[in-house]
Amino acid sequence: MVKAGAALRQLKASNADEAAIEAARVHLEEVKVSLRKASGLPEPSDKKESQFNLKTPKGTKDYNEKEMIIRERVISTITGIFKKYGGVSIDTPVFELKEILTGKYGEDSKLIYDLEDQGGEKCSLRYDLTVPFARYVAMNKINNIKRFHVAKVYRRDQPAMTKGRMREFYQCDFDIAGQYDTMLPDAEIVCVTNEVLTTLDVGDFIIKVNHRKILDGIFDLCGVPEDKIRTISSAIDKLDKLPWESVYQEMTVEKGLDPAVADKIGKIVLSKGGAELVDELLRNDELANHQKTREGLLEMKKFFDYAVAYGITKTISFDLSLARGLDYYTGIIYEAVISQEDIKPAVNGSKKEKKKASNKDDEDSQTRIGSIAAGGRYDELVGMFNSSGKSKSSGRVPCVGISFGIERIFAILSAKHNHSELKPNHTQVYVIAVGDGLVLERIRIASMLRESGVRTEFALKEVPRMQTQYDACDKTFIPYSVIVGKEELSNGTVRIKYMAAKNKPESDSGDSNGTIVKIEELVDEIKTRLLNI
Amino acid sequence: MVKAGAALRQLKASNADEAAIEAARVHLEEVKVSLRKASGLPEPSDKKESQFNLKTPKGTKDYNEKEMIIRERVISTITGIFKKYGGVSIDTPVFELKEILTGKYGEDSKLIYDLEDQGGEKCSLRYDLTVPFARYVAMNKINNIKRFHVAKVYRRDQPAMTKGRMREFYQCDFDIAGQYDTMLPDAEIVCVTNEVLTTLDVGDFIIKVNHRKILDGIFDLCGVPEDKIRTISSAIDKLDKLPWESVYQEMTVEKGLDPAVADKIGKIVLSKGGAELVDELLRNDELANHQKTREGLLEMKKFFDYAVAYGITKTISFDLSLARGLDYYTGIIYEAVISQEDIKPAVNGSKKEKKKASNKDDEDSQTRIGSIAAGGRYDELVGMFNSSGKSKSSGRVPCVGISFGIERIFAILSAKHNHSELKPNHTQVYVIAVGDGLVLERIRIASMLRESGVRTEFALKEVPRMQTQYDACDKTFIPYSVIVGKEELSNGTVRIKYMAAKNKPESDSGDSNGTIVKIEELVDEIKTRLLNI
């Protein structure tokens, strides 16, 4: 058992794939059971106590009402910005025909969730919103659309919950499809990214940009064999979390690249900068004379012209080591990252930052936590769905887009909020009975308020305790109570009381008893008061 | 082949299960292929043309931007009402551990979608939002919560798209969990239902209510054997779409119930009415002396007292034939239905109504289309997750709730809207260049407007055609354009033009040329104008 446990831990530490870890886990369980049987020990008590495994599936989580308040604010901020740039909303099913997703994600295809074959079509849960979008554009023969889509996607990845890496997670996508002029949609997408991250106040961020044509050109120039380009590209992409030496090792030892070629690559891809770096590279004859690299660099020059007009150059970094894993990118690629000082535990950090740091749940907590949005241009994806029966050009719809990882943004913002101070509901008035329960009267008063749009609650008990009713107001920060009593009712009146002062009934005196109003004036009076908070 | 085709049609007509139909379909395909090969005919062309099956999975659909506008309005109306009654929002994963869903849905369990076993936990897509809610309440040891949840659920049912019966569809649920006084939460749920359906303006509706205790009592009194109660109950539930004779047939011939017992049931369950029916039944000694029936009737009496205070009795019908299929209901049950005259094709119906009628896609189009919300009390479901390790009472959290079927409501409202008049985006201003492209200037003007919150677009071309820019405004009803020209710019001005008049540039004269404003006054001027539309 010790051996089986060690094997499991070793697999976990070595980033082994899910299936291998699961097999090891099952084996460990079997070893435990046989040992228990051999030793005559009883079943562990937790197995007996619960007939249900009372949890959500691995890598998924529930959102409680306070988390939902934050999540809804984030989503509404993001979609508000998408709308400001002319985006329209569409929705696609959570699963697609399996063949739609096949061949779009390279090595990551193994992370796709399949539905069980229960008779009928073979389906898979969507892995992102981009491929379903391309399918939608092709299927509906759309020539151009600026669309956004906020929805959950699914990946059978190793979860790292505190970093916001989940198996079920939200993506907020904004994409522009259509034949437009070079870099105009691309620059607008980066402008949207800049505005979203600035507005959400996630801390300092950088939007790294690079261009697939430049990268491919560089690999070609340095002498990377055609069949190694994707795998070397994915090694280079790790330069944001690994030192050059490790990446060099991976390229030469693991992936068999000629060390001389790797050295040559290193000299170029470690460059970072702004528009001036584009000019510098264009002055390099070798790069400028290579058709692909030249094309990419000239496009990047145009991109920076537009970025200047948008006023967003401050957050943009032209980073030649950015490669992005997905197969379908063909032009500019980008990735927004939170600056390191905002995510690494600061030496003099605040209490919150320290707490965040100590929550980290796995060995690679230093890596990638910073990436909160990514995207790029994918000009051939729609065409892949339109590929036959038509001429290639007619089915081709160039696209460029960005995808925000809400869970990571949520994790950052959630740590900033004091959850105990968040109002979980939207209730404005609580109708309280003094003395007898007066349940029918409370229903009538509440209905009157609700009819006029006031968000109102009352205790769902026939004769509720006074304290319970006051507690309900305090617990969820309900600003006003309407107090219903037999005597007031017989005069056609009720009392309005401002609750935020948190005065308990026993401490009431004078004005803190509330204000007596006629029932027919209650709605107007409450509405006026609500305007003033 | 004729035989195979007939067999397939027969299976479809007889409501055979999915797997049988699929098997027959596959068989039919095989017969077709072998016939084609034998006759030397070529492959059908559609097989050759597309390497992808360019569609969404059966029973699912995409929502385009105009459908999304309607759907978002419906959802926002519903959640607005949920919030008005004190509801808080939660979210749960789209799939649950399979064992969580097992044993909760009776016969319908066969409709659950399972995820493929790819190593790890066995999971299923959620079938409704109620069981995941109960799991959430149990898992988080919640004593009381008034929660709403708007999310998609999944059922491997035979789709009937025009009726809004889908395999992926939205549910909007509002539930009250907690120990409250009899019928107070229940009446509030029905009040919410009434307000949602009234506000959405879906046409005349009735909320049918019944009580599981009354039904069970009646079955017991009439002599239905214990083991036949659920199946007889589901036969009775069909009385809204089948005449008594057919249901009688099903009970006696198919399900082997004694005809005398069936007669006796018929005498009672065909009754419908209001509070007076409760009193009438309480005066029936046989019913009043049976413990279960009596309990149910007394609870219904209380329910009607509250319904009177809520002012919602007009739309409520106490209907003894309402039974509801799901296993987990224990108390009051309800179902909201659109009145028949609003869904059957009217003889003198409008064009739209006729169109709707002709769209009907399958043989049972007369049935069930009216049901747009349903729910009830389920006091034992949370306890099923808390069942062991604790005393039964401590894990028990009584619940009552309602679920709105958005797709059906959407189908009704969508038919009412003229989609060509719906504005699909939210854009308020379009920046137009005259003469040269002035792309950097358009970017700067658009950025200025967007920074101040104005939703702005411009053509993503360096030198866009005039007509293209005007068309863009017309196509999506953008109210204002800001026209940028070289001459005006040199004077530090632009022109604002109201576009809703749909004047084309060639017809422009006098005021219709727009108003010249200084660039530094543009934002204020546009904002003032936008306030006035």
Short mmCIF file of N, CA and C in Angstrom, two decimals, chain A residues 325-394:
data_model
loop_
_atom_site.label_atom_id
_atom_site.label_comp_id
_atom_site.label_asym_id
_atom_site.label_seq_id
_atom_site.Cartn_x
_atom_site.Cartn_y
_atom_site.Cartn_z
N GLY A 325 -1.03 27.41 -28.02
CA GLY A 325 -1.06 25.99 -28.40
C GLY A 325 -1.98 25.60 -29.55
N LEU A 326 -3.12 26.26 -29.68
CA LEU A 326 -4.14 25.72 -30.59
C LEU A 326 -3.72 25.75 -32.05
N ASP A 327 -4.18 24.74 -32.77
CA ASP A 327 -3.79 24.56 -34.17
C ASP A 327 -4.36 25.63 -35.10
N TYR A 328 -5.51 26.21 -34.73
CA TYR A 328 -6.25 26.93 -35.76
C TYR A 328 -5.82 28.39 -36.00
N TYR A 329 -4.89 28.92 -35.20
CA TYR A 329 -4.49 30.31 -35.40
C TYR A 329 -3.64 30.48 -36.66
N THR A 330 -3.85 31.59 -37.37
CA THR A 330 -3.15 31.82 -38.63
C THR A 330 -2.49 33.20 -38.70
N GLY A 331 -2.79 34.11 -37.79
CA GLY A 331 -2.25 35.46 -37.88
C GLY A 331 -1.80 35.95 -36.52
N ILE A 332 -2.28 37.12 -36.13
CA ILE A 332 -1.92 37.69 -34.83
C ILE A 332 -2.45 36.76 -33.73
N ILE A 333 -1.67 36.64 -32.66
CA ILE A 333 -2.12 35.90 -31.49
C ILE A 333 -1.87 36.79 -30.28
N TYR A 334 -2.69 36.64 -29.24
CA TYR A 334 -2.45 37.44 -28.05
C TYR A 334 -2.87 36.73 -26.78
N GLU A 335 -2.32 37.20 -25.71
CA GLU A 335 -2.59 36.62 -24.40
C GLU A 335 -2.43 37.73 -23.37
N ALA A 336 -3.45 37.92 -22.55
CA ALA A 336 -3.36 38.94 -21.50
C ALA A 336 -2.94 38.27 -20.21
N VAL A 337 -1.95 38.83 -19.56
CA VAL A 337 -1.46 38.26 -18.30
C VAL A 337 -1.43 39.34 -17.22
N ILE A 338 -1.77 38.89 -16.02
CA ILE A 338 -1.64 39.78 -14.86
C ILE A 338 -0.17 39.90 -14.53
N SER A 339 0.27 41.10 -14.23
CA SER A 339 1.69 41.28 -13.93
C SER A 339 2.09 40.42 -12.74
N GLN A 340 3.32 39.96 -12.77
CA GLN A 340 3.79 39.01 -11.75
C GLN A 340 3.61 39.54 -10.33
N GLU A 341 3.90 40.82 -10.11
CA GLU A 341 3.82 41.34 -8.74
C GLU A 341 2.40 41.27 -8.17
N ASP A 342 1.41 41.16 -9.08
CA ASP A 342 0.04 41.09 -8.59
C ASP A 342 -0.38 39.68 -8.24
N ILE A 343 0.40 38.69 -8.67
CA ILE A 343 -0.03 37.33 -8.38
C ILE A 343 0.91 36.56 -7.47
N LYS A 344 2.18 36.91 -7.50
CA LYS A 344 3.10 36.23 -6.57
C LYS A 344 2.90 36.80 -5.18
N PRO A 345 3.01 35.96 -4.16
CA PRO A 345 2.84 36.48 -2.80
C PRO A 345 3.89 37.55 -2.51
N ALA A 346 3.45 38.73 -2.21
CA ALA A 346 4.36 39.82 -1.96
C ALA A 346 5.00 39.65 -0.59
N VAL A 347 6.25 40.05 -0.45
CA VAL A 347 6.94 39.95 0.84
C VAL A 347 6.23 40.82 1.87
N ASN A 348 5.91 42.03 1.45
CA ASN A 348 5.15 42.92 2.33
C ASN A 348 3.67 42.93 1.96
N GLY A 349 3.20 41.83 1.44
CA GLY A 349 1.83 41.78 0.93
C GLY A 349 0.79 41.97 2.01
N SER A 350 -0.41 42.31 1.58
CA SER A 350 -1.51 42.47 2.52
C SER A 350 -1.93 41.10 3.02
N LYS A 351 -2.77 41.09 4.01
CA LYS A 351 -3.29 39.85 4.58
C LYS A 351 -3.97 39.01 3.50
N LYS A 352 -4.77 39.68 2.68
CA LYS A 352 -5.51 38.97 1.63
C LYS A 352 -4.57 38.27 0.66
N GLU A 353 -3.53 39.00 0.27
CA GLU A 353 -2.60 38.39 -0.68
C GLU A 353 -1.95 37.16 -0.07
N LYS A 354 -1.60 37.29 1.20
CA LYS A 354 -0.96 36.15 1.87
C LYS A 354 -1.91 34.96 1.92
N LYS A 355 -3.16 35.24 2.21
CA LYS A 355 -4.15 34.16 2.32
C LYS A 355 -4.26 33.46 0.97
N LYS A 356 -4.33 34.27 -0.09
CA LYS A 356 -4.42 33.72 -1.44
C LYS A 356 -3.24 32.80 -1.71
N ALA A 357 -2.07 33.26 -1.31
CA ALA A 357 -0.87 32.48 -1.59
C ALA A 357 -0.90 31.15 -0.87
N SER A 358 -1.37 31.16 0.39
CA SER A 358 -1.35 29.93 1.16
C SER A 358 -2.40 28.95 0.71
N ASN A 359 -3.35 29.42 -0.07
CA ASN A 359 -4.42 28.54 -0.56
C ASN A 359 -3.98 27.66 -1.72
N LYS A 360 -2.85 27.94 -2.25
CA LYS A 360 -2.43 27.25 -3.48
C LYS A 360 -2.41 25.74 -3.29
N ASP A 361 -2.90 25.06 -4.28
CA ASP A 361 -3.21 23.65 -4.05
C ASP A 361 -2.33 22.67 -4.78
N ASP A 362 -1.44 23.11 -5.61
CA ASP A 362 -0.61 22.11 -6.24
C ASP A 362 0.74 22.65 -6.62
N GLU A 363 1.56 21.74 -7.10
CA GLU A 363 2.99 22.03 -7.22
C GLU A 363 3.34 23.09 -8.26
N ASP A 364 2.48 23.23 -9.28
CA ASP A 364 2.84 24.19 -10.31
C ASP A 364 2.10 25.52 -10.15
N SER A 365 1.95 25.91 -8.87
CA SER A 365 1.15 27.10 -8.60
C SER A 365 1.80 28.38 -9.12
N GLN A 366 3.09 28.31 -9.42
CA GLN A 366 3.76 29.51 -9.92
C GLN A 366 3.45 29.77 -11.39
N THR A 367 2.85 28.78 -12.03
CA THR A 367 2.80 28.85 -13.49
C THR A 367 1.45 29.30 -13.98
N ARG A 368 1.47 30.14 -15.02
CA ARG A 368 0.29 30.38 -15.83
C ARG A 368 -0.85 31.07 -15.12
N ILE A 369 -0.77 31.25 -13.81
CA ILE A 369 -1.91 31.82 -13.11
C ILE A 369 -2.25 33.18 -13.72
N GLY A 370 -1.23 33.80 -14.31
CA GLY A 370 -1.42 35.14 -14.84
C GLY A 370 -2.27 35.25 -16.08
N SER A 371 -2.43 34.16 -16.83
CA SER A 371 -3.13 34.26 -18.11
C SER A 371 -4.64 34.35 -17.91
N ILE A 372 -5.25 35.47 -18.30
CA ILE A 372 -6.68 35.61 -18.06
C ILE A 372 -7.49 35.88 -19.32
N ALA A 373 -6.82 36.02 -20.45
CA ALA A 373 -7.54 36.18 -21.71
C ALA A 373 -6.58 35.82 -22.83
N ALA A 374 -7.09 35.24 -23.89
CA ALA A 374 -6.23 34.85 -24.99
C ALA A 374 -7.05 34.73 -26.25
N GLY A 375 -6.36 34.84 -27.38
CA GLY A 375 -7.07 34.71 -28.64
C GLY A 375 -6.15 34.93 -29.80
N GLY A 376 -6.76 35.20 -30.95
CA GLY A 376 -5.96 35.43 -32.14
C GLY A 376 -6.80 35.32 -33.39
N ARG A 377 -6.10 35.34 -34.51
CA ARG A 377 -6.77 35.26 -35.80
C ARG A 377 -6.77 33.83 -36.30
N TYR A 378 -7.94 33.41 -36.79
CA TYR A 378 -8.07 32.04 -37.33
C TYR A 378 -8.86 32.13 -38.63
N ASP A 379 -8.15 32.31 -39.74
CA ASP A 379 -8.81 32.59 -41.01
C ASP A 379 -9.32 31.36 -41.73
N GLU A 380 -8.88 30.18 -41.32
CA GLU A 380 -9.24 28.98 -42.09
C GLU A 380 -10.28 28.10 -41.41
N LEU A 381 -10.64 28.44 -40.16
CA LEU A 381 -11.50 27.51 -39.40
C LEU A 381 -12.89 27.38 -40.01
N VAL A 382 -13.52 28.50 -40.35
CA VAL A 382 -14.86 28.43 -40.95
C VAL A 382 -14.78 27.65 -42.27
N GLY A 383 -13.72 27.92 -43.03
CA GLY A 383 -13.54 27.23 -44.31
C GLY A 383 -13.43 25.72 -44.16
N MET A 384 -12.90 25.25 -43.01
CA MET A 384 -12.81 23.81 -42.78
C MET A 384 -14.20 23.17 -42.79
N PHE A 385 -15.20 23.94 -42.37
CA PHE A 385 -16.57 23.41 -42.37
C PHE A 385 -17.23 23.59 -43.73
N ASN A 386 -16.69 24.51 -44.53
CA ASN A 386 -17.26 24.78 -45.85
C ASN A 386 -16.43 24.14 -46.95
N SER A 387 -15.54 23.21 -46.55
CA SER A 387 -14.43 22.89 -47.44
C SER A 387 -14.79 22.25 -48.77
N SER A 388 -15.94 21.58 -48.86
CA SER A 388 -16.17 20.86 -50.12
C SER A 388 -17.44 21.33 -50.80
N GLY A 389 -17.55 21.00 -52.09
CA GLY A 389 -18.74 21.39 -52.86
C GLY A 389 -18.66 22.81 -53.36
N LYS A 390 -17.80 23.63 -52.73
CA LYS A 390 -17.70 25.03 -53.13
C LYS A 390 -16.25 25.35 -53.43
N SER A 391 -16.03 26.47 -54.09
CA SER A 391 -14.65 26.90 -54.27
C SER A 391 -14.13 27.32 -52.90
N LYS A 392 -12.85 27.18 -52.69
CA LYS A 392 -12.29 27.43 -51.37
C LYS A 392 -12.58 28.85 -50.89
N SER A 393 -12.46 29.81 -51.81
CA SER A 393 -12.58 31.20 -51.38
C SER A 393 -14.01 31.54 -50.93
N SER A 394 -15.01 30.92 -51.55
CA SER A 394 -16.38 31.30 -51.19
C SER A 394 -16.74 30.86 -49.77
#
